[in-house]
Amino acid sequence: MNQMAGNYITEDGRKIGGVIMEMKHITLRFGGVVAIKDISFDIHEGEIRAIIGPNGAGKSSMLNVISGFYHPQEGEVWFHGAKRPPMKPYQVAEQGIARTFQNIALFDGMSVLDNIMTGRLTHMKTGILAQALWKGAAEREEVTNREVVEKIIDFLEIQHIRKTPVGRLPYGLKKRVELARALAAEPKLLLLDEPMAGMNVEEKEDMSRYILDTNDEFGTTIALIEHDMGVVMDLSDRVVVMDYGQKIGDGTPDEVRNNQQVIDAYLGVAHD
Amino acid sequence: MPEQLLFAAEVTLNGLMAGVLYALVALGFVLIYKASGIFNYAQGVMALFAALTLVGIMEGQVPFAHLINITFGTEIHHFGWHVPAFLAIVLTVGVMVVFAWCVNHFVMRHLINQEPIILFMATIGLAYFLEGVGDLMWGSDIKRLDVGLPQGINEVIDQVTFDAFGYGFFIDNLDMVATVIAVILVAGLVIFSQYTKQGRALRAVADDHQAALSVGISLNYIWVLVWSIAGFVALVAGIMWGAKSGVQFSLSLIALKALPVLLIGGFTSIPGAIIGGLIIGVGEKLFEFAIGPMIGGATENWFAYVLALIFLVIRPQGLFGEKIIERV
Ligand SMILES: Nc1ncnc2c1ncn2[C@@H]1O[C@H](COP(=O)(O)OP(=O)(O)OP(=O)(O)O)[C@@H](O)[C@H]1O
Ligand SMILES: [Mg+2]
């Protein structure tokens, strides 16, 4: 594999494109705490990129920087070959970057269907006045959005709970609905913060399959954080390893697995 | 039908219509509280300010005339034109939107993630500031507001009920119009929040800020929107109240009547605001009618608060509330 050339072919024969996102020398501090210390890495189009590391390593912070929730003190974020100015989360979402949260952030009062529909907001162009005056356009838009949402509901096999208020769902299904909402945005880049945390083995297998299928069927580029090393090794094309805010490894799962620094810092540490 | 029952029926009807106005004011509170967790003490003053602005625009009053005259030694008061009611209402809505933007831009967006009590204090400041601005802009004298709504007893109802029961009901036309307008307003709000992009975004923000951000919603946009809608609701309430009893500073005190409405209906529930308003409207009129004479009358001043206290003890989250209100 030749990273520098940009395009490469994975072991399972998928074609990976050029760099879609590049983090350059990112440093993020919270008062005295350095959550991210001078980290650089890139994400290629079509790949599944994992970020791993022990608790408090700064993984979520990194995802928050990408999605505009945190703003680094130093460093640059490049997206689609252009340097990104500091952006609010909603602007990042409008650029085609969707995400899920480590602690699940859903609209508990809304049904599953409504939750997933909110994922379409960035695709709804018709303004208030147009909606009031020119029903046709708004209706056509609604139909298209519904079609996309239905496709995702089928894809993630959640037809049976479509009308259920999200607040009543068990944990594993909530995680799936959150993924559905992110997918509804038809993102160019999908960020998943511990999509399998707290799941049992069976649920983890399902989620792994959905992630792989998403990447496969829609060609979505995915960056994900995961604790379970087995899962990470199975899913990802390349892995960034963080520890105490620093990058201590970057490469294919095999390369990372055999990196002594990674073994010391991460693999030796027991995790839940 | 016995006479007492007929009286009671009439009082109930009148109470329902008074309740509609309470509900309108409470609705303004609920909208902002749901979307941003802010208990907007200034809602009543917003109604006053909106009504003052409407009268000022209609009468062609020069805003800040007093200030201008003192500063430049001039003697201007009027532009010398009259603006038709409809146009004046549209312009006033514009003023309320500008106000909403200012509130968010200069105050609220700097207070994100602050304690609810701090946000509440900010709105108290806002209330007094807005009261002052309204005073400075339009003067403090009582103004008559006439946007052409029908007033006085409804002859038809009077006649029909007289023919049927031998007793003519006294129902004010203005109350009936207010009720119809309030129903249209609420229906409009429901349609807006259920079927438009902005409505969906609004519900999303009310439910979970973080999640709303992640699906591409700008919180600032939503907050300006929700303060604008609250401003519009305030304008409607201000018009009704102003048409009934003139535009004066006591208008801002209806905010205090909305408080028991919210305690009964719950701070986060639109149906709760409506039903709470009706319960208080009917309750205080019936109580005054049935018990008032025995204890010296004027029960309408305190009945709502006592009722709210009883509700607080029995059901602290209100009839439809989602959260225990001790968070406020
Ligand atoms: N909003 C914040 N304010 C202050 N400190 C923060 C904030 N977010 C993260 N941190 C700190 O930054 C460091 C990295 O946290 P982060 O959540 O990114 O770690 P993580 O790798 O995701 O950990 P975990 O595996 O537990 O999710 C921690 O020390 C954390 O306390
Ligand atoms: Mg984390």
XYZ file of C-alpha atoms and ligand atoms in Angstrom:
632
model
C 0.000 0.000 0.000
C 1.272 3.443 -0.862
C -0.382 6.138 1.203
C 1.413 9.048 -0.322
C 0.114 8.327 -3.793
C -3.388 8.945 -2.540
C -5.362 6.256 -4.252
C -4.884 2.688 -3.154
C -6.609 -0.677 -3.276
C -7.600 -2.336 -0.013
C -7.013 -5.962 0.889
C -10.621 -6.756 0.072
C -10.287 -5.044 -3.289
C -12.092 -1.720 -2.679
C -10.730 1.282 -4.519
C -9.830 4.117 -2.194
C -9.722 7.652 -3.610
C -7.651 10.717 -2.783
C -7.498 12.665 0.456
C -10.893 14.063 1.414
C -9.992 15.389 4.851
C -6.669 16.344 6.301
C -5.867 17.435 9.835
C -2.632 19.411 10.071
C -0.849 19.922 13.386
C -4.001 20.147 15.465
C -3.569 21.255 19.069
C -6.562 21.600 21.363
C -6.384 22.731 24.969
C -8.963 23.040 27.733
C -7.352 25.332 30.242
C -4.330 23.361 31.379
C -5.434 20.084 29.800
C -3.966 19.379 26.394
C -6.617 17.157 24.798
C -4.883 17.020 21.409
C -1.210 17.734 20.914
C 0.080 18.521 17.430
C -1.675 15.711 15.607
C -1.762 15.316 11.826
C -3.497 12.641 9.799
C -5.649 12.317 6.730
C -8.752 10.492 5.603
C -9.108 9.159 2.084
C -12.279 9.106 0.078
C -14.110 5.817 0.516
C -12.057 4.433 3.359
C -12.973 3.428 6.868
C -10.605 5.204 9.179
C -10.483 4.304 12.849
C -9.262 6.365 15.769
C -8.353 4.295 18.797
C -6.746 4.915 22.153
C -7.252 4.549 25.895
C -9.858 6.543 27.831
C -9.216 10.257 27.795
C -6.768 9.965 24.889
C -8.537 12.745 23.003
C -10.446 10.689 20.429
C -13.812 12.333 20.917
C -12.121 15.705 21.002
C -10.657 14.976 17.579
C -14.072 14.090 16.194
C -15.466 17.250 17.764
C -12.799 19.290 16.018
C -13.721 17.741 12.669
C -17.430 18.384 13.222
C -16.966 21.959 14.432
C -18.032 21.402 18.052
C -14.508 22.206 19.266
C -12.141 24.746 17.802
C -8.433 23.935 18.037
C -6.004 26.607 19.204
C -3.503 25.548 16.585
C -3.545 23.668 13.319
C -5.555 23.518 10.145
C -8.425 21.430 8.887
C -8.481 20.757 5.164
C -11.593 19.429 3.501
C -11.875 18.653 -0.215
C -8.506 20.237 -0.826
C -9.340 23.580 0.763
C -8.415 24.982 4.146
C -11.504 25.265 6.260
C -12.112 28.481 8.209
C -13.356 28.049 11.799
C -16.883 26.731 11.408
C -19.962 26.214 13.537
C -21.314 22.667 13.745
C -24.272 23.502 11.507
C -21.950 24.812 8.807
C -19.906 21.633 8.966
C -23.111 19.616 8.631
C -24.063 21.659 5.582
C -20.732 20.698 4.046
C -21.793 17.068 4.109
C -20.263 15.826 7.352
C -22.656 13.896 9.598
C -21.949 12.389 12.978
C -23.160 10.352 15.920
C -22.274 10.893 19.570
C -20.598 8.754 22.185
C -23.522 9.388 24.547
C -26.283 9.299 21.930
C -27.940 12.610 21.110
C -31.399 11.941 19.730
C -34.661 13.851 19.875
C -36.328 11.783 22.576
C -39.727 13.381 22.160
C -39.958 12.580 18.452
C -40.714 9.338 16.668
C -37.980 7.337 14.983
C -39.237 8.536 11.616
C -39.192 12.209 12.657
C -35.718 11.800 14.088
C -34.420 10.415 10.837
C -36.247 13.134 8.896
C -34.278 15.795 10.777
C -31.224 14.271 9.124
C -32.643 15.640 5.868
C -32.737 19.249 7.078
C -29.583 20.195 5.214
C -31.255 18.996 2.022
C -34.415 21.028 2.539
C -33.990 24.202 0.582
C -37.459 25.672 0.518
C -37.828 28.662 2.843
C -40.747 29.617 5.073
C -42.426 31.890 2.559
C -42.032 29.498 -0.334
C -43.521 26.754 1.779
C -46.505 28.904 2.612
C -47.058 30.259 -0.884
C -45.909 27.534 -3.210
C -46.967 24.218 -1.814
C -45.886 22.236 -4.869
C -42.155 22.660 -4.411
C -42.303 21.949 -0.706
C -44.358 18.812 -1.306
C -42.043 17.514 -3.990
C -39.102 18.077 -1.687
C -40.907 16.253 1.103
C -41.537 13.267 -1.179
C -37.877 13.014 -2.172
C -36.809 13.284 1.442
C -39.256 10.624 2.494
C -37.910 8.272 -0.179
C -34.358 8.641 1.082
C -35.489 8.116 4.652
C -37.511 5.019 3.762
C -34.508 3.553 2.006
C -32.405 4.031 5.119
C -35.101 2.586 7.368
C -35.098 -0.535 5.184
C -31.341 -0.615 5.091
C -30.999 -0.542 8.866
C -33.998 -2.823 9.417
C -35.937 -0.554 11.738
C -39.341 -0.623 9.992
C -40.993 -2.089 13.072
C -40.128 0.887 15.296
C -40.645 3.726 12.833
C -43.531 5.254 14.808
C -42.074 4.638 18.269
C -40.944 7.654 20.313
C -37.180 7.361 20.495
C -37.127 7.866 24.249
C -38.744 4.464 24.700
C -36.229 2.467 22.666
C -33.582 0.218 24.168
C -30.008 1.421 23.979
C -28.888 -0.669 21.017
C -31.746 0.501 18.829
C -31.127 4.119 19.798
C -27.607 3.766 18.487
C -29.018 2.427 15.248
C -31.525 5.272 14.911
C -28.729 7.752 15.481
C -26.810 6.111 12.652
C -29.936 6.276 10.511
C -30.295 10.003 11.132
C -26.677 10.590 10.177
C -27.086 8.489 7.023
C -30.223 10.405 6.060
C -27.994 13.399 5.407
C -26.282 11.335 2.668
C -22.972 12.538 4.080
C -19.675 12.616 2.243
C -17.946 11.950 5.522
C -19.545 10.063 8.387
C -18.158 10.394 11.919
C -19.073 7.696 14.431
C -18.085 8.095 18.081
C -18.041 4.592 19.600
C -20.969 3.230 17.591
C -20.760 -0.092 19.413
C -20.095 1.005 22.966
C -22.287 -0.765 25.486
C -23.623 -3.324 23.012
C -23.691 -7.080 23.343
C -21.819 -9.296 20.899
C -24.782 -9.813 18.614
C -25.590 -6.107 18.447
C -21.947 -5.364 17.746
C -21.952 -7.779 14.831
C -25.068 -6.145 13.405
C -23.598 -2.678 13.758
C -20.339 -3.771 12.148
C -22.282 -5.102 9.203
C -24.248 -1.869 8.816
C -21.061 0.169 8.880
C -19.407 -2.029 6.284
C -22.536 -2.022 4.116
C -22.840 1.752 4.351
C -19.301 2.096 3.129
C -19.844 -0.509 0.461
C -23.242 0.471 -0.913
C -23.130 4.247 -0.650
C -19.360 4.655 -0.864
C -19.481 6.763 2.309
C -16.170 7.729 3.849
C -16.229 6.824 7.532
C -14.136 7.884 10.500
C -14.960 5.973 13.640
C -13.814 5.705 17.217
C -13.911 2.293 18.803
C -12.535 0.627 21.899
C -12.982 -2.981 20.875
C -9.722 -3.876 19.128
C -11.206 -6.901 17.411
C -13.911 -4.792 15.824
C -11.448 -2.124 14.769
C -9.158 -4.634 13.126
C -12.049 -6.147 11.199
C -13.644 -2.908 10.075
C -11.030 -0.372 9.331
C -8.663 0.207 6.461
C -6.329 2.424 8.435
C -6.015 3.290 12.102
C -4.814 6.346 14.027
C -3.729 5.546 17.577
C -3.876 8.265 20.217
C -2.592 8.335 23.757
C -2.607 11.312 26.135
C -3.485 13.634 23.262
C -0.634 12.455 21.091
C -0.545 10.326 17.981
C 1.505 7.231 18.650
C 0.643 5.175 15.601
C -0.899 5.414 12.155
C -1.285 2.706 9.555
C -3.097 -0.463 8.573
C -4.482 -2.615 11.387
C -1.560 -4.997 10.980
C 1.016 -2.249 11.124
C -0.597 -0.754 14.185
C -0.930 -4.094 15.913
C 2.780 -4.684 15.633
C 3.841 -1.198 16.696
C 5.610 -1.545 20.059
C 4.571 1.897 21.272
C 0.943 1.048 20.582
C 1.218 -2.296 22.293
C 2.664 -0.646 25.377
C 0.224 2.226 25.540
C -2.966 0.669 24.416
C -3.116 -3.059 23.932
C -1.755 -3.717 27.374
C -4.459 -1.657 29.027
C -7.664 -3.444 29.934
C -10.893 -1.882 28.734
C -14.533 -2.505 29.323
C -83.879 26.597 33.113
C -83.274 28.092 36.577
C -81.904 31.591 36.508
C -78.757 30.795 38.514
C -77.698 28.170 35.978
C -78.148 30.600 33.123
C -76.010 33.168 34.895
C -73.376 30.534 35.518
C -73.395 29.526 31.854
C -72.915 33.116 30.785
C -70.120 33.620 33.273
C -68.434 30.437 32.051
C -68.551 31.613 28.448
C -67.081 34.974 29.383
C -64.454 33.203 31.444
C -63.477 31.037 28.495
C -62.906 34.120 26.409
C -60.861 35.871 29.058
C -58.920 32.621 29.342
C -58.050 32.777 25.674
C -56.097 35.958 26.308
C -54.262 34.425 29.253
C -53.494 31.451 27.058
C -52.072 33.705 24.334
C -49.627 35.327 26.713
C -48.701 31.994 28.254
C -48.113 30.612 24.767
C -45.403 33.198 24.193
C -43.670 32.001 27.361
C -43.903 28.345 26.418
C -42.440 28.874 22.948
C -39.272 30.491 24.252
C -38.996 28.189 27.249
C -39.213 25.068 25.116
C -36.692 26.216 22.550
C -34.097 27.701 24.847
C -34.937 26.922 28.478
C -35.368 30.627 29.137
C -38.255 31.804 31.253
C -38.915 35.081 29.507
C -40.084 37.529 32.107
C -40.265 40.181 29.385
C -43.127 38.495 27.528
C -45.723 40.820 29.027
C -43.649 43.913 28.318
C -43.200 42.645 24.769
C -46.986 42.656 24.414
C -47.069 46.206 25.725
C -44.218 47.308 23.492
C -45.807 45.715 20.426
C -49.141 47.403 21.127
C -47.443 50.774 21.739
C -45.524 50.447 18.501
C -48.655 49.519 16.608
C -50.550 52.550 17.927
C -47.537 54.780 17.288
C -47.203 53.649 13.689
C -50.930 53.891 13.009
C -51.135 57.411 14.418
C -48.010 58.542 12.588
C -46.269 59.356 15.861
C -42.593 60.288 15.605
C -40.600 57.758 17.616
C -38.405 59.262 20.338
C -40.156 62.588 19.730
C -39.579 63.760 23.292
C -35.878 62.947 23.137
C -35.477 64.618 19.750
C -37.313 67.737 20.848
C -35.272 68.111 24.002
C -31.990 67.565 22.211
C -32.604 69.792 19.201
C -35.115 72.209 20.664
C -37.634 71.181 18.008
C -41.381 70.691 18.416
C -42.152 67.628 16.308
C -44.653 65.014 17.388
C -46.407 63.663 14.337
C -45.547 62.834 10.785
C -49.020 63.993 9.946
C -50.119 60.765 8.328
C -52.201 57.805 9.359
C -51.165 54.294 8.506
C -53.917 51.743 7.802
C -54.206 49.050 10.463
C -53.078 46.152 8.298
C -49.935 47.886 7.076
C -49.174 49.052 10.602
C -49.465 45.480 11.882
C -47.054 44.260 9.208
C -44.594 47.020 10.142
C -44.940 46.190 13.827
C -44.184 42.540 13.099
C -41.042 43.821 11.389
C -40.130 45.792 14.506
C -40.637 42.699 16.673
C -38.355 40.664 14.397
C -35.663 43.327 14.700
C -36.186 43.247 18.450
C -35.824 39.450 18.438
C -32.571 39.718 16.529
C -31.235 42.332 18.951
C -32.169 40.252 21.997
C -30.308 37.281 20.631
C -27.367 39.179 19.226
C -26.668 41.461 22.154
C -27.833 39.383 25.094
C -28.840 35.751 24.818
C -26.134 34.354 22.591
C -23.548 35.531 25.099
C -25.282 33.616 27.855
C -25.292 30.156 26.269
C -24.881 27.379 28.840
C -25.519 29.700 31.766
C -27.694 28.678 34.674
C -31.441 29.115 34.085
C -31.565 31.653 36.929
C -29.020 33.840 35.104
C -31.035 33.701 31.901
C -34.121 34.568 33.919
C -32.367 37.569 35.457
C -31.333 38.673 31.988
C -34.948 38.682 30.870
C -35.931 40.741 33.923
C -33.345 43.279 32.840
C -34.697 43.026 29.334
C -38.233 43.672 30.576
C -37.314 46.912 32.323
C -35.117 48.012 29.467
C -37.875 47.400 26.942
C -40.380 49.181 29.137
C -38.074 52.184 29.189
C -37.495 52.078 25.471
C -41.235 51.847 24.831
C -41.772 54.833 27.090
C -39.043 56.847 25.418
C -40.160 55.931 21.913
C -43.875 56.421 22.194
C -44.561 58.313 25.433
C -46.230 57.013 28.561
C -49.812 58.243 28.189
C -52.653 55.758 27.830
C -53.503 55.208 24.184
C -56.606 54.023 22.468
C -56.041 51.151 20.080
C -58.588 50.730 17.331
C -57.660 48.322 14.585
C -61.277 48.021 13.514
C -62.226 44.981 15.570
C -65.942 44.832 16.405
C -66.758 45.803 19.973
C -69.713 45.764 22.299
C -72.452 43.251 23.019
C -73.254 40.687 20.369
C -76.902 41.379 19.552
C -77.513 38.071 17.819
C -76.437 35.955 20.769
C -78.351 38.262 23.084
C -81.513 37.836 20.990
C -81.189 34.086 20.409
C -80.534 33.250 24.048
C -83.326 35.581 25.111
C -85.775 33.796 22.803
C -84.595 30.391 23.988
C -84.248 30.909 27.755
C -85.897 34.208 28.422
C -82.488 35.564 29.394
C -80.129 37.287 26.963
C -76.438 36.339 27.265
C -74.011 39.215 27.294
C -71.094 38.243 25.087
C -68.645 40.880 23.879
C -67.903 40.850 20.140
C -64.275 41.620 20.866
C -63.967 38.513 23.033
C -65.418 36.392 20.267
C -63.042 37.831 17.685
C -60.154 37.333 20.089
C -61.123 33.710 20.495
C -61.323 33.104 16.762
C -57.989 34.810 16.155
C -56.354 32.863 18.971
C -57.626 29.588 17.524
C -56.283 30.523 14.082
C -52.967 31.538 15.614
C -52.567 28.274 17.505
C -53.590 26.219 14.454
C -51.058 28.180 12.410
C -48.324 27.521 14.948
C -49.102 23.810 14.995
C -49.009 23.571 11.200
C -45.803 25.580 11.146
C -44.066 23.390 13.698
C -45.245 20.106 12.201
C -44.879 20.671 8.488
C -42.225 23.244 7.713
C -38.475 22.894 7.686
C -38.128 25.667 10.257
C -40.801 24.124 12.447
C -39.009 20.818 12.410
C -35.752 22.539 13.272
C -37.508 24.359 16.087
C -38.815 21.131 17.591
C -35.374 19.610 17.230
C -33.722 22.461 19.127
C -36.381 22.275 21.817
C -35.592 18.587 22.238
C -31.786 18.431 22.172
C -29.329 21.217 21.333
C -26.374 18.978 20.605
C -28.300 16.716 18.275
C -29.838 19.735 16.569
C -26.398 21.160 15.882
C -25.230 17.890 14.382
C -28.031 17.805 11.802
C -27.130 21.258 10.565
C -29.350 23.591 12.567
C -28.042 27.029 13.482
C -29.047 27.728 17.072
C -28.815 31.493 16.593
C -31.194 31.328 13.659
C -33.688 29.280 15.648
C -33.468 31.592 18.644
C -34.110 34.677 16.545
C -36.985 32.794 14.945
C -38.511 31.762 18.236
C -38.170 35.236 19.766
C -39.786 36.611 16.615
C -42.702 34.225 16.940
C -43.003 35.089 20.625
C -42.967 38.755 19.570
C -45.744 38.071 17.101
C -47.807 36.257 19.724
C -47.147 39.195 22.049
C -48.412 41.572 19.378
C -51.627 39.595 18.975
C -52.156 39.533 22.738
C -51.298 43.237 22.907
C -53.853 44.084 20.229
C -56.613 42.143 21.997
C -55.842 43.517 25.409
C -55.203 47.002 24.090
C -58.459 47.070 22.165
C -60.255 46.015 25.327
C -58.763 48.287 27.927
C -56.441 50.701 26.147
C -52.693 50.475 25.729
C -51.127 51.284 29.076
C -48.388 50.004 31.282
C -50.696 47.728 33.233
C -50.657 45.640 30.037
C -47.229 44.352 30.995
C -48.730 43.004 34.209
C -50.690 40.368 32.317
C -47.375 38.569 32.313
C -47.982 37.966 35.981
C -51.330 36.376 35.183
C -49.586 34.074 32.745
C -47.464 32.666 35.547
C -50.299 30.750 37.255
C -51.423 29.650 33.794
C -47.985 28.122 33.254
C -47.924 26.540 36.686
C -51.169 24.799 35.873
C -50.444 23.906 32.263
C -46.744 23.145 32.514
C -43.930 25.296 31.162
C -43.216 23.164 28.129
C -46.648 22.359 26.807
C -48.553 24.362 24.203
C -51.830 22.530 24.889
C -51.062 23.085 28.567
C -50.833 26.858 28.056
C -54.178 26.880 26.299
C -55.996 24.679 28.780
C -54.316 26.391 31.732
C -55.459 29.753 30.371
C -59.022 28.527 29.987
C -59.093 26.945 33.459
C -57.955 30.203 35.031
C -60.250 32.328 32.904
C -63.313 30.248 33.746
C -62.212 29.511 37.296
C -61.735 33.088 38.368
C -64.987 34.271 36.787
C -67.034 31.438 38.272
C -65.398 31.821 41.670
C -66.112 35.538 41.685
C -69.681 34.813 40.641
C -70.382 32.032 43.130
C -68.187 32.756 46.153
C -67.132 36.356 45.579
C -70.212 38.046 47.025
C -69.861 36.049 50.268
C -66.311 37.167 50.943
C -66.430 40.711 49.749
C -65.565 40.282 46.045
C -62.395 41.216 44.128
C -61.386 37.568 44.152
C -60.133 37.798 40.559
C -56.966 39.451 41.846
C -55.795 36.439 43.775
C -57.846 33.434 42.698
C -55.465 32.437 39.885
C -52.484 32.335 42.218
C -54.242 30.296 44.861
C -55.408 27.844 42.205
C -51.859 27.621 40.889
C -50.565 26.991 44.399
C -52.999 24.133 44.822
C -51.858 22.687 41.494
C -48.231 23.106 42.574
C -48.858 20.990 45.623
C -50.815 18.300 43.794
C -49.012 18.189 40.457
C -45.803 20.246 40.416
C -44.971 19.599 36.769
C -48.324 21.017 35.660
C -51.049 19.240 33.761
C -48.958 18.585 30.671
C -45.478 19.529 31.805
C -42.528 17.286 31.079
C -40.136 18.581 33.674
C -40.460 19.456 37.296
C -40.453 23.230 37.295
C -38.127 23.581 40.256
C -35.371 23.930 37.626
C -36.489 27.466 36.798
N -15.534 20.161 26.815
C -14.438 19.848 27.539
N -14.030 20.641 28.525
C -12.920 20.355 29.254
N -12.169 19.279 29.044
C -12.511 18.428 28.069
C -13.666 18.662 27.260
N -13.779 17.657 26.358
C -12.750 16.835 26.602
N -11.999 17.279 27.627
C -10.773 16.650 28.158
O -9.963 16.304 27.078
C -9.363 15.042 27.287
C -9.730 14.110 26.150
O -11.102 13.792 26.235
P -11.850 12.987 25.109
O -13.295 12.956 25.480
O -11.512 13.552 23.795
O -11.224 11.554 25.263
P -11.637 10.183 24.583
O -10.414 9.653 23.953
O -12.821 10.363 23.737
O -12.006 9.319 25.858
P -13.124 8.179 26.041
O -12.566 6.917 25.503
O -13.310 8.126 27.527
O -14.342 8.637 25.312
C -9.841 14.554 28.638
O -8.884 14.882 29.591
C -11.090 15.353 28.867
O -11.305 15.555 30.229
Mg -14.738 9.690 23.723
